[in-house]
Amino acid sequence: MPLALDVAVEVAKLNGVCIRPIELRRFDTHTGRSEPFDIPCGTTNEAKCPPCARRNKQLRKAQCREGWHLEAEPVSEPHPATDDQKWLIEFRADVQARRDTAERDGDDVTGWDEAIAGIDAEINAAGMRGNVTGGRTAPRRSRSTRRRQDAPDLPKRSRQNTTLGRTFITPDGQVFRPSLFITLTLPSYGKIRPGQGAPVDPSGYDYAAAARDALHFSKLVDRFVQNLRRVAGYDVQYFATVEPQKRFAPHLHMAIRGTLPRAEIKAIAAATYHQVWWPQVDEVKFEGDHLPVWAERAEQAEPYADGQSGDYVDPATGELLPTWDEALNRLDADETAEPLHVVRFGTQVDVQGVLAGSPDAHKRIGYLTKYLTKSLGETLDLDPAEDTQEEEEAGPARAVINRARRDHAARLIEALRYEPCSPACANWLRYGIQPKAAKAGMTPGRCRGKAHKAEHLGYAGRRVLVSRKWSNKTLRDHKQDRRAWVLDMLGLPGDDTATDPHRYVWRPVSAKDPTRTPLPVRLLRGVANRHHTRARLDELRARADGRPTHNLSATTALGEAA
């Protein structure tokens, strides 16, 4: 017999209700009344919460569809500053002047710095982006921008202040606004069995290169966008997703507003590369039981610029390991130094033209969002057998294929285990370098970075990449549009906090709170609310179509009673 809670979870999934709702309590400062509210968890992973993952997927589809074929330039002018925002900036200027005066007189400025940090937080809370003094406090390391000799040169066009791209007009006056759908992949690391994703010869597969390419794939995508805009001559807007191939390597699907010749897109991909200027990791200096030891610095010693309060030392000699900045300084001083790794795209570049409103455009949006609810490391199921007999015959063979793919994933994870994923990765200790902002307890091979987890397989970047002027809306704006449509269909008022934003106070409910609503009750409450909403929407549609609503009214009344 099934458990009632398990059935409640399945019913919640069928009705699109979050199975991990977060309970909040809203306190009305006018009436003194407190009400419970269930907020969806909002995960994008289907393995954690299928309803929330599907909801986020539909939201991304709407974002992609609305921005792909815009006919007018998006408006990007910010809202004018309010009086409160101007007052905060003036107050910030006065405090900064007093802080500079105290520093010039040799006084302690710790209190002033704390006050400035608090004011900066108030500035962001008041609806302003960024920092008054800028985001970068330390100078950026500069390197030669000369292109590599083994990379072809890029053509250039004069830049135009537009994001729409070219249009084509037929003799009868019809206007076409084509766009592009591009797929970019990484190079080959060894021959792969067709349709299986596992290498033919695992011993000859270059797992080290595959691991490093996955770690720095996001930087390569950034370089491609920069080169694309330089060649195109206009402000190219894009909606891109990073998805897994069967060989577990990340690849990119990109929808681009406007069009360019296919030959130029392929030339841009061939000329795009990213150099990783990190210290070399060819020589392993510490491993096994011979690992660096953490030593706290003396109290009178000042901490490093990155906040590091101690040092890792050689356990045998007591010699200090170079810090991350010191290692980069040595790299800068070496005129013969080579980058740790160079990332490039593979030769397979697919470029397809897409017309606005065509069935192909809808199909391509499905490609873009196909795997957004799955992690890169999840097994991609093979096509199911057509009948039971074929499934039985293919059973042993499929088991062999799945085992080969699991072994392939395990070898890739092992290659990632000691590969540095970032300047703060603990694996730098293995090669005799202190990580950036090092702290006690760091052990090579046990970095908690996202890239080292099995479900990410080396790629730690964002799965969805959207340019700022794609749809002229943020993801939150798209979510508000969908919410406003539902409220309008139901005939309900909008956000009643717009007139008095300080009326309600929201507080999270702790898991240890004895008055917290049990999960089964929250699931049932969510299912009942969903039934009520759907019944009301069905009734409104029936009235609009002129169909009878007596059967729907009974359902609506039951939902209202619930």
Coordinates of C-alpha atoms in Angstrom, one line a residue:
M1 CA 0.0 0.0 0.0
P2 CA 1.4 3.5 -0.9
L3 CA 2.1 6.0 1.8
A4 CA -0.3 8.8 2.0
L5 CA 2.5 11.4 2.0
D6 CA 4.0 9.9 -1.1
V7 CA 0.7 10.1 -2.9
A8 CA 0.3 13.8 -1.7
V9 CA 3.7 14.5 -3.3
E10 CA 2.7 12.9 -6.6
V11 CA -0.6 14.8 -6.6
A12 CA 1.3 18.0 -6.0
K13 CA 3.6 17.3 -9.0
L14 CA 0.6 16.5 -11.2
N15 CA -1.0 19.8 -10.3
G16 CA 2.2 21.9 -10.7
V17 CA 2.6 22.6 -7.0
C18 CA 6.0 23.0 -5.4
I19 CA 6.9 19.9 -3.3
R20 CA 9.4 21.8 -1.2
P21 CA 7.5 25.0 -0.3
I22 CA 9.1 27.6 2.0
E23 CA 6.8 28.9 4.7
L24 CA 6.7 32.6 5.4
R25 CA 4.5 34.6 7.7
R26 CA 3.2 38.0 6.7
F27 CA 2.5 40.5 9.5
D28 CA 0.1 43.3 8.8
T29 CA 1.3 46.4 10.7
H30 CA -2.2 48.0 10.3
T31 CA -4.4 45.2 11.6
G32 CA -1.9 43.2 13.6
R33 CA -2.9 40.0 11.8
S34 CA -0.4 37.3 10.8
E35 CA -1.0 35.0 7.9
P36 CA 1.0 32.0 6.6
F37 CA 2.2 31.9 3.0
D38 CA 3.9 29.1 1.0
I39 CA 6.6 30.4 -1.3
P40 CA 7.8 28.0 -4.1
C41 CA 11.4 26.8 -3.7
G42 CA 12.3 28.1 -7.2
T43 CA 14.8 25.5 -8.0
T44 CA 15.8 24.9 -11.7
N45 CA 16.7 21.2 -11.1
E46 CA 14.0 18.8 -11.9
A47 CA 15.5 16.2 -9.6
K48 CA 14.8 18.4 -6.6
C49 CA 11.3 19.8 -7.5
P50 CA 9.8 19.1 -11.0
P51 CA 7.0 21.7 -10.8
C52 CA 9.4 24.6 -10.0
A53 CA 11.9 23.4 -12.6
R54 CA 9.2 23.3 -15.3
R55 CA 7.9 26.7 -14.3
N56 CA 11.4 28.2 -14.6
K57 CA 11.8 26.5 -18.0
Q58 CA 8.6 28.0 -19.3
L59 CA 9.8 31.4 -18.0
R60 CA 13.0 31.1 -19.9
K61 CA 11.1 30.1 -23.1
A62 CA 9.0 33.2 -22.8
Q63 CA 12.1 35.3 -22.3
C64 CA 13.8 33.8 -25.4
R65 CA 10.7 34.1 -27.5
E66 CA 10.0 37.8 -26.7
G67 CA 13.5 39.0 -27.4
W68 CA 14.5 37.0 -30.5
H69 CA 12.8 39.0 -33.2
L70 CA 12.2 42.5 -31.8
E71 CA 11.1 45.1 -34.3
A72 CA 12.0 48.2 -32.3
E73 CA 15.1 49.1 -30.3
P74 CA 14.8 48.2 -26.6
V75 CA 14.6 51.2 -24.2
S76 CA 17.5 51.0 -21.7
E77 CA 17.2 54.3 -20.0
P78 CA 17.2 54.0 -16.2
H79 CA 14.5 55.6 -14.0
P80 CA 15.2 59.1 -12.8
A81 CA 16.7 59.3 -9.3
T82 CA 14.4 60.0 -6.4
D83 CA 14.9 62.7 -3.7
D84 CA 15.8 60.0 -1.2
Q85 CA 18.4 58.5 -3.5
K86 CA 20.0 62.0 -4.1
W87 CA 20.1 62.6 -0.4
L88 CA 21.9 59.3 0.2
I89 CA 24.5 60.2 -2.3
E90 CA 25.0 63.6 -0.8
F91 CA 25.3 62.1 2.7
R92 CA 27.8 59.5 1.3
A93 CA 29.9 62.4 -0.1
D94 CA 30.1 64.1 3.3
V95 CA 31.1 61.0 5.1
Q96 CA 33.7 60.2 2.4
A97 CA 35.2 63.7 2.8
R98 CA 35.5 63.3 6.6
R99 CA 37.0 59.9 6.2
D100 CA 39.7 61.3 3.8
T101 CA 40.4 64.2 6.2
A102 CA 40.9 61.7 9.1
E103 CA 43.3 59.6 7.0
R104 CA 45.3 62.7 5.9
D105 CA 45.7 63.6 9.6
G106 CA 46.9 60.1 10.5
D107 CA 43.8 59.2 12.5
D108 CA 42.2 55.7 12.7
V109 CA 39.6 55.4 9.9
T110 CA 38.1 52.0 10.8
G111 CA 34.9 53.6 12.1
W112 CA 34.5 55.7 9.0
D113 CA 35.0 52.7 6.8
E114 CA 32.3 50.8 8.7
A115 CA 30.0 53.8 8.4
I116 CA 30.6 54.0 4.6
A117 CA 29.9 50.3 4.2
G118 CA 26.6 50.8 5.9
I119 CA 25.7 53.7 3.7
D120 CA 26.6 51.7 0.6
A121 CA 24.2 49.0 1.7
E122 CA 21.5 51.6 2.1
I123 CA 22.2 52.9 -1.4
N124 CA 21.7 49.5 -2.9
A125 CA 18.6 49.0 -0.8
A126 CA 17.2 52.3 -2.0
G127 CA 17.1 50.9 -5.6
M128 CA 20.5 52.0 -7.0
R129 CA 22.9 49.6 -8.8
G130 CA 26.6 49.3 -8.4
N131 CA 29.0 51.2 -6.1
V132 CA 29.6 55.0 -5.9
T133 CA 33.4 54.6 -6.1
G134 CA 33.4 51.8 -8.7
G135 CA 33.7 48.1 -8.4
R136 CA 37.5 47.7 -8.8
T137 CA 39.7 48.7 -5.9
A138 CA 43.0 47.0 -7.1
P139 CA 44.5 47.6 -10.6
R140 CA 43.9 44.9 -13.1
R141 CA 46.8 42.9 -14.3
S142 CA 47.6 43.8 -17.9
R143 CA 48.9 41.4 -20.5
S144 CA 49.7 41.8 -24.2
T145 CA 46.7 41.9 -26.4
R146 CA 48.7 40.7 -29.4
R147 CA 46.9 37.8 -31.1
R148 CA 48.5 34.4 -31.1
Q149 CA 50.4 33.4 -34.2
D150 CA 48.4 30.2 -34.6
A151 CA 45.0 32.1 -34.6
P152 CA 43.6 33.8 -37.7
D153 CA 42.9 37.5 -37.7
L154 CA 39.3 38.8 -37.4
P155 CA 37.7 41.2 -39.9
K156 CA 36.2 44.4 -38.5
R157 CA 33.3 46.6 -39.5
S158 CA 32.3 50.1 -38.5
R159 CA 30.1 50.0 -35.5
Q160 CA 26.4 51.0 -35.7
N161 CA 24.3 52.0 -32.7
T162 CA 21.6 49.3 -33.1
T163 CA 20.7 45.9 -31.7
L164 CA 18.3 44.7 -34.4
G165 CA 20.5 43.6 -37.3
R166 CA 19.7 43.6 -41.0
T167 CA 16.2 43.4 -42.6
F168 CA 15.4 42.3 -46.1
I169 CA 12.5 43.7 -48.2
T170 CA 11.0 41.8 -51.1
P171 CA 9.8 43.6 -54.3
D172 CA 6.2 43.4 -53.1
G173 CA 7.2 45.3 -49.9
Q174 CA 7.2 42.4 -47.4
V175 CA 9.9 42.8 -44.7
F176 CA 11.9 39.8 -43.4
R177 CA 13.9 40.0 -40.2
P178 CA 16.0 36.8 -40.1
S179 CA 18.1 35.7 -37.1
L180 CA 20.6 32.9 -36.4
F181 CA 20.7 29.8 -34.3
I182 CA 24.3 28.7 -33.6
T183 CA 25.7 25.6 -32.0
L184 CA 29.4 25.6 -30.8
T185 CA 31.2 22.5 -29.5
L186 CA 34.6 21.8 -27.9
P187 CA 37.3 19.9 -29.9
S188 CA 37.7 16.1 -29.9
Y189 CA 39.7 14.4 -27.2
G190 CA 39.5 11.0 -28.7
K191 CA 37.3 8.8 -30.8
I192 CA 33.7 8.4 -29.4
R193 CA 31.4 5.4 -30.0
P194 CA 28.6 6.7 -32.2
G195 CA 25.4 7.4 -30.2
Q196 CA 26.9 6.1 -27.0
G197 CA 29.1 9.0 -25.6
A198 CA 31.8 6.7 -24.3
P199 CA 35.4 6.7 -25.8
V200 CA 36.5 3.8 -28.1
D201 CA 39.9 3.8 -26.3
P202 CA 39.7 5.3 -22.8
S203 CA 43.5 5.1 -22.4
G204 CA 44.0 7.4 -25.4
Y205 CA 41.3 9.8 -24.4
D206 CA 42.7 13.2 -23.3
Y207 CA 40.9 13.6 -20.0
A208 CA 43.2 16.4 -18.8
A209 CA 42.4 18.6 -21.8
A210 CA 38.7 17.8 -21.5
A211 CA 38.7 18.8 -17.8
R212 CA 40.5 22.1 -18.4
D213 CA 38.3 23.0 -21.4
A214 CA 35.2 22.4 -19.3
L215 CA 36.6 24.5 -16.4
H216 CA 37.2 27.5 -18.7
F217 CA 34.4 27.1 -21.2
S218 CA 32.5 30.1 -19.9
K219 CA 35.5 32.4 -20.6
L220 CA 35.7 31.1 -24.1
V221 CA 32.0 31.9 -24.7
D222 CA 32.7 35.5 -23.4
R223 CA 35.5 35.9 -26.0
F224 CA 33.3 34.6 -28.8
V225 CA 30.6 37.2 -28.0
Q226 CA 33.3 40.0 -27.9
N227 CA 34.6 38.9 -31.3
L228 CA 31.1 38.5 -32.7
R229 CA 30.2 42.1 -31.8
R230 CA 33.5 43.4 -33.2
V231 CA 32.9 41.7 -36.6
A232 CA 29.2 42.2 -36.9
G233 CA 29.4 46.0 -36.5
Y234 CA 26.4 46.3 -34.2
D235 CA 25.5 45.5 -30.6
V236 CA 24.6 41.8 -31.1
Q237 CA 22.0 40.5 -28.6
Y238 CA 21.9 36.8 -27.7
F239 CA 20.1 34.2 -25.7
A240 CA 22.4 31.2 -25.1
T241 CA 22.3 28.0 -23.0
V242 CA 25.1 25.6 -22.0
E243 CA 24.0 22.0 -22.3
P244 CA 25.7 18.6 -22.1
Q245 CA 26.8 16.4 -24.9
K246 CA 26.6 12.6 -24.6
R247 CA 30.4 12.6 -24.1
F248 CA 29.8 14.9 -21.1
A249 CA 31.5 17.9 -22.7
P250 CA 29.6 21.3 -22.5
H251 CA 28.4 22.9 -25.7
L252 CA 26.6 26.1 -26.5
H253 CA 23.3 26.8 -28.2
M254 CA 22.9 30.5 -29.1
A255 CA 20.0 32.4 -30.5
I256 CA 21.2 35.7 -32.1
R257 CA 19.1 38.7 -33.2
G258 CA 20.1 39.6 -36.7
T259 CA 22.1 37.7 -39.2
L260 CA 25.7 37.3 -40.6
P261 CA 27.1 35.1 -43.3
R262 CA 27.7 31.5 -42.2
A263 CA 31.3 31.7 -43.3
E264 CA 32.0 34.6 -41.0
I265 CA 30.4 32.9 -38.0
K266 CA 32.7 29.9 -38.6
A267 CA 35.7 32.1 -39.1
I268 CA 34.9 33.9 -35.8
A269 CA 34.7 30.6 -33.9
A270 CA 38.0 29.4 -35.4
A271 CA 39.7 32.6 -34.4
T272 CA 38.3 32.7 -30.8
Y273 CA 40.5 31.4 -28.0
H274 CA 41.0 32.0 -24.3
Q275 CA 44.4 31.9 -22.6
V276 CA 44.6 30.9 -19.0
W277 CA 47.4 32.8 -17.4
W278 CA 47.8 30.8 -14.2
P279 CA 50.9 29.3 -12.7
Q280 CA 52.0 26.0 -14.1
V281 CA 50.8 22.7 -12.5
D282 CA 53.1 20.3 -14.2
E283 CA 55.1 19.5 -11.0
V284 CA 53.4 18.0 -8.0
K285 CA 55.2 19.2 -4.9
F286 CA 52.9 18.0 -2.1
E287 CA 50.7 14.9 -2.0
G288 CA 49.7 12.0 0.3
D289 CA 50.7 12.7 3.9
H290 CA 53.2 15.3 2.8
L291 CA 50.9 18.4 2.7
P292 CA 51.5 22.0 3.6
V293 CA 50.7 23.1 7.1
W294 CA 48.7 26.1 8.1
A295 CA 50.5 28.6 10.5
E296 CA 48.7 31.6 12.0
R297 CA 50.6 34.9 11.6
A298 CA 51.7 36.9 14.6
E299 CA 49.1 39.3 16.1
Q300 CA 51.2 42.4 15.2
A301 CA 51.6 41.3 11.6
E302 CA 49.1 42.8 9.2
P303 CA 46.9 40.5 7.1
Y304 CA 47.3 40.2 3.4
A305 CA 45.3 42.4 1.0
D306 CA 42.9 39.5 0.4
G307 CA 42.2 39.1 4.1
Q308 CA 44.5 36.1 4.6
S309 CA 45.5 35.9 8.2
G310 CA 48.0 33.0 8.0
D311 CA 50.4 31.1 5.7
Y312 CA 50.8 27.6 4.5
V313 CA 54.4 26.3 5.0
D314 CA 56.4 23.4 3.8
P315 CA 56.1 20.7 6.6
A316 CA 59.7 19.6 6.1
T317 CA 61.6 22.9 5.8
G318 CA 59.1 25.4 7.3
E319 CA 59.5 27.6 4.2
L320 CA 56.5 29.8 3.3
L321 CA 54.7 28.9 0.2
P322 CA 54.2 31.9 -2.3
T323 CA 50.9 33.5 -2.1
W324 CA 48.6 33.7 -5.1
D325 CA 49.7 37.3 -5.9
E326 CA 53.3 36.5 -5.5
A327 CA 52.9 33.5 -7.9
L328 CA 51.3 35.8 -10.5
N329 CA 54.0 38.4 -10.1
R330 CA 56.6 35.7 -10.9
L331 CA 54.6 34.8 -13.9
D332 CA 54.4 38.4 -15.1
A333 CA 58.2 38.8 -14.7
D334 CA 59.0 35.8 -16.8
E335 CA 59.1 36.9 -20.4
T336 CA 59.3 33.4 -21.7
A337 CA 56.2 32.2 -19.7
E338 CA 53.4 30.4 -21.5
P339 CA 49.8 30.2 -20.5
L340 CA 48.7 27.2 -18.5
H341 CA 46.0 26.3 -21.0
V342 CA 44.5 27.6 -24.3
V343 CA 40.8 26.9 -24.8
R344 CA 39.4 26.7 -28.4
F345 CA 36.2 25.6 -30.0
G346 CA 36.0 22.5 -32.1
T347 CA 35.6 22.4 -35.9
Q348 CA 31.9 21.5 -35.7
V349 CA 30.1 24.8 -35.9
D350 CA 26.4 24.7 -36.9
V351 CA 24.7 27.9 -38.2
Q352 CA 21.0 28.0 -39.1
G353 CA 18.9 30.9 -40.3
V354 CA 15.6 31.4 -38.5
L355 CA 12.6 33.6 -39.5
A356 CA 10.3 35.2 -37.0
G357 CA 7.1 33.4 -36.4
S358 CA 8.1 30.3 -38.3
P359 CA 7.6 26.7 -36.9
D360 CA 11.4 26.4 -36.9
A361 CA 11.7 29.3 -34.5
H362 CA 9.5 27.5 -32.0
K363 CA 11.5 24.3 -32.5
R364 CA 14.8 26.1 -31.9
I365 CA 13.5 27.5 -28.6
G366 CA 12.8 24.0 -27.5
Y367 CA 16.4 23.1 -28.3
L368 CA 17.7 26.0 -26.3
T369 CA 15.8 24.9 -23.2
K370 CA 15.8 21.2 -23.6
Y371 CA 18.2 20.3 -20.8
L372 CA 17.8 23.3 -18.5
T373 CA 16.1 21.3 -15.8
K374 CA 18.9 18.7 -15.8
S375 CA 22.4 18.9 -14.5
L376 CA 25.4 18.4 -16.9
G377 CA 26.3 15.1 -15.1
E378 CA 22.9 13.5 -15.3
T379 CA 22.7 10.4 -17.5
L380 CA 21.1 11.2 -20.9
D381 CA 18.8 8.3 -21.5
L382 CA 19.0 6.5 -24.8
D383 CA 16.0 6.2 -27.1
P384 CA 13.6 3.6 -25.7
A385 CA 13.0 0.4 -27.7
E386 CA 10.0 0.3 -29.9
D387 CA 8.5 -2.8 -28.4
T388 CA 9.1 -5.2 -25.6
Q389 CA 10.9 -7.8 -27.7
E390 CA 13.5 -5.2 -28.8
E391 CA 13.8 -3.9 -25.3
E392 CA 14.6 -7.5 -24.0
E393 CA 17.1 -8.0 -26.8
A394 CA 18.7 -4.7 -26.2
G395 CA 18.8 -5.0 -22.5
P396 CA 22.3 -6.5 -22.1
A397 CA 23.8 -4.3 -24.7
R398 CA 22.3 -1.2 -23.1
A399 CA 23.7 -2.2 -19.7
V400 CA 27.1 -2.4 -21.3
I401 CA 26.7 1.1 -22.8
N402 CA 25.5 2.6 -19.5
R403 CA 28.4 1.0 -17.7
A404 CA 30.9 2.4 -20.2
R405 CA 29.3 5.9 -19.8
R406 CA 29.5 5.7 -16.0
D407 CA 33.1 4.7 -16.2
H408 CA 33.8 7.5 -18.7
A409 CA 32.2 10.0 -16.3
A410 CA 34.2 8.6 -13.3
R411 CA 37.5 9.1 -15.2
L412 CA 36.5 12.7 -16.1
I413 CA 35.7 13.4 -12.4
E414 CA 39.0 11.9 -11.4
A415 CA 40.8 14.2 -13.9
L416 CA 39.0 17.2 -12.3
R417 CA 39.8 16.2 -8.8
Y418 CA 43.3 17.8 -8.6
E419 CA 42.8 20.4 -11.4
P420 CA 42.6 24.0 -10.0
C421 CA 39.1 25.4 -10.7
S422 CA 39.7 29.0 -9.6
P423 CA 42.4 31.2 -7.9
A424 CA 40.8 30.2 -4.5
C425 CA 40.9 26.4 -5.2
A426 CA 42.6 24.3 -2.5
N427 CA 44.3 22.3 -5.2
W428 CA 47.0 25.0 -5.6
L429 CA 48.6 23.7 -2.4
R430 CA 49.4 20.5 -4.3
Y431 CA 51.6 22.5 -6.6
G432 CA 53.3 24.6 -3.9
I433 CA 51.1 27.8 -4.1
Q434 CA 48.8 29.3 -1.5
P435 CA 45.3 29.8 -2.9
K436 CA 43.9 33.3 -3.0
A437 CA 42.4 34.2 0.4
A438 CA 43.7 31.0 1.8
K439 CA 42.3 29.8 5.1
A440 CA 43.0 26.9 7.5
G441 CA 41.7 23.4 6.7
M442 CA 42.2 23.5 2.9
T443 CA 43.2 20.1 1.5
P444 CA 44.1 19.3 -2.2
G445 CA 41.6 17.1 -3.9
R446 CA 38.8 18.2 -1.6
C447 CA 37.8 21.5 -3.1
R448 CA 34.1 22.3 -2.5
G449 CA 33.9 24.3 -5.7
K450 CA 30.9 23.8 -8.0
A451 CA 33.2 22.6 -10.8
H452 CA 34.4 19.6 -8.9
K453 CA 31.0 18.2 -8.2
A454 CA 29.8 15.2 -10.2
E455 CA 26.6 16.9 -11.3
H456 CA 28.5 19.7 -13.0
L457 CA 31.5 17.8 -14.5
G458 CA 33.8 20.8 -14.6
Y459 CA 31.5 23.6 -15.8
A460 CA 30.8 26.0 -13.0
G461 CA 29.3 28.9 -15.0
R462 CA 25.7 29.9 -15.6
R463 CA 23.6 27.7 -17.7
V464 CA 21.6 30.5 -19.3
L465 CA 23.4 33.5 -20.8
V466 CA 21.3 36.5 -21.8
S467 CA 22.5 39.9 -23.1
R468 CA 21.2 43.0 -21.3
K469 CA 19.2 44.3 -24.3
W470 CA 17.6 41.0 -25.3
S471 CA 14.0 41.4 -24.3
N472 CA 14.2 44.8 -22.6
K473 CA 13.1 42.9 -19.4
T474 CA 14.8 41.1 -16.6
L475 CA 13.7 37.6 -15.6
R476 CA 11.8 39.2 -12.7
D477 CA 9.9 41.4 -15.1
H478 CA 8.9 38.3 -17.2
K479 CA 7.7 36.6 -14.0
Q480 CA 5.7 39.7 -13.0
D481 CA 4.0 39.7 -16.5
R482 CA 2.8 36.2 -16.0
R483 CA 1.6 36.9 -12.5
A484 CA -0.2 40.0 -13.7
W485 CA -2.0 38.1 -16.5
V486 CA -3.3 35.5 -14.0
L487 CA -4.5 38.1 -11.6
D488 CA -6.2 40.0 -14.4
M489 CA -7.9 36.8 -15.6
L490 CA -9.1 36.0 -12.1
G491 CA -10.3 39.6 -11.6
L492 CA -8.1 40.0 -8.5
P493 CA -6.3 43.2 -7.5
G494 CA -2.6 43.5 -8.0
D495 CA 0.1 44.1 -5.4
D496 CA -1.6 45.9 -2.6
T497 CA 1.8 46.9 -1.1
A498 CA 2.3 49.4 -3.9
T499 CA 0.5 52.1 -2.0
D500 CA 2.2 51.4 1.3
P501 CA 5.3 49.3 0.9
H502 CA 5.9 49.3 4.7
R503 CA 2.6 47.9 5.6
Y504 CA 3.6 44.2 5.6
V505 CA 6.6 42.5 7.4
W506 CA 7.6 39.1 6.1
R507 CA 9.4 36.7 8.4
P508 CA 10.7 33.2 7.5
V509 CA 9.4 30.3 9.7
S510 CA 12.3 28.3 11.2
A511 CA 12.3 24.5 10.9
K512 CA 12.6 24.3 14.7
D513 CA 9.4 26.5 15.2
P514 CA 6.8 24.3 16.9
T515 CA 4.0 26.3 15.2
R516 CA 5.4 25.6 11.7
T517 CA 2.8 24.0 9.4
P518 CA 3.7 20.4 8.6
L519 CA 4.8 19.7 5.0
P520 CA 1.7 17.5 4.2
V521 CA -0.7 20.3 5.2
R522 CA 1.3 22.8 3.1
L523 CA 1.1 20.4 0.1
L524 CA -2.6 19.9 0.5
R525 CA -3.1 23.7 0.8
G526 CA -1.1 24.3 -2.4
V527 CA -3.2 21.7 -4.3
A528 CA -6.5 23.2 -3.1
N529 CA -5.3 26.7 -4.1
R530 CA -4.3 25.4 -7.5
H531 CA -7.7 23.7 -8.0
H532 CA -9.4 26.9 -7.1
T533 CA -7.3 28.9 -9.5
R534 CA -7.8 26.5 -12.4
A535 CA -11.5 26.3 -11.9
R536 CA -11.8 30.0 -11.9
L537 CA -9.8 30.3 -15.1
D538 CA -11.9 27.5 -16.8
E539 CA -15.1 29.4 -15.8
L540 CA -13.8 32.6 -17.3
R541 CA -12.7 30.9 -20.5
A542 CA -16.2 29.3 -20.8
R543 CA -17.9 32.6 -20.4
A544 CA -15.7 34.2 -23.0
D545 CA -16.5 31.3 -25.5
G546 CA -20.2 31.4 -24.7
R547 CA -20.2 27.9 -23.2
P548 CA -22.4 26.8 -20.1
T549 CA -20.7 27.4 -16.8
H550 CA -23.0 25.6 -14.4
N551 CA -20.7 22.6 -14.0
L552 CA -17.7 24.8 -13.5
S553 CA -19.5 27.0 -11.0
A554 CA -19.9 24.0 -8.7
T555 CA -16.2 23.3 -8.9
T556 CA -15.4 27.0 -8.2
A557 CA -17.7 27.0 -5.2
L558 CA -15.9 24.0 -3.8
G559 CA -12.6 25.7 -4.4
E560 CA -13.8 28.8 -2.6
A561 CA -15.0 26.7 0.3
A562 CA -11.6 25.0 0.5

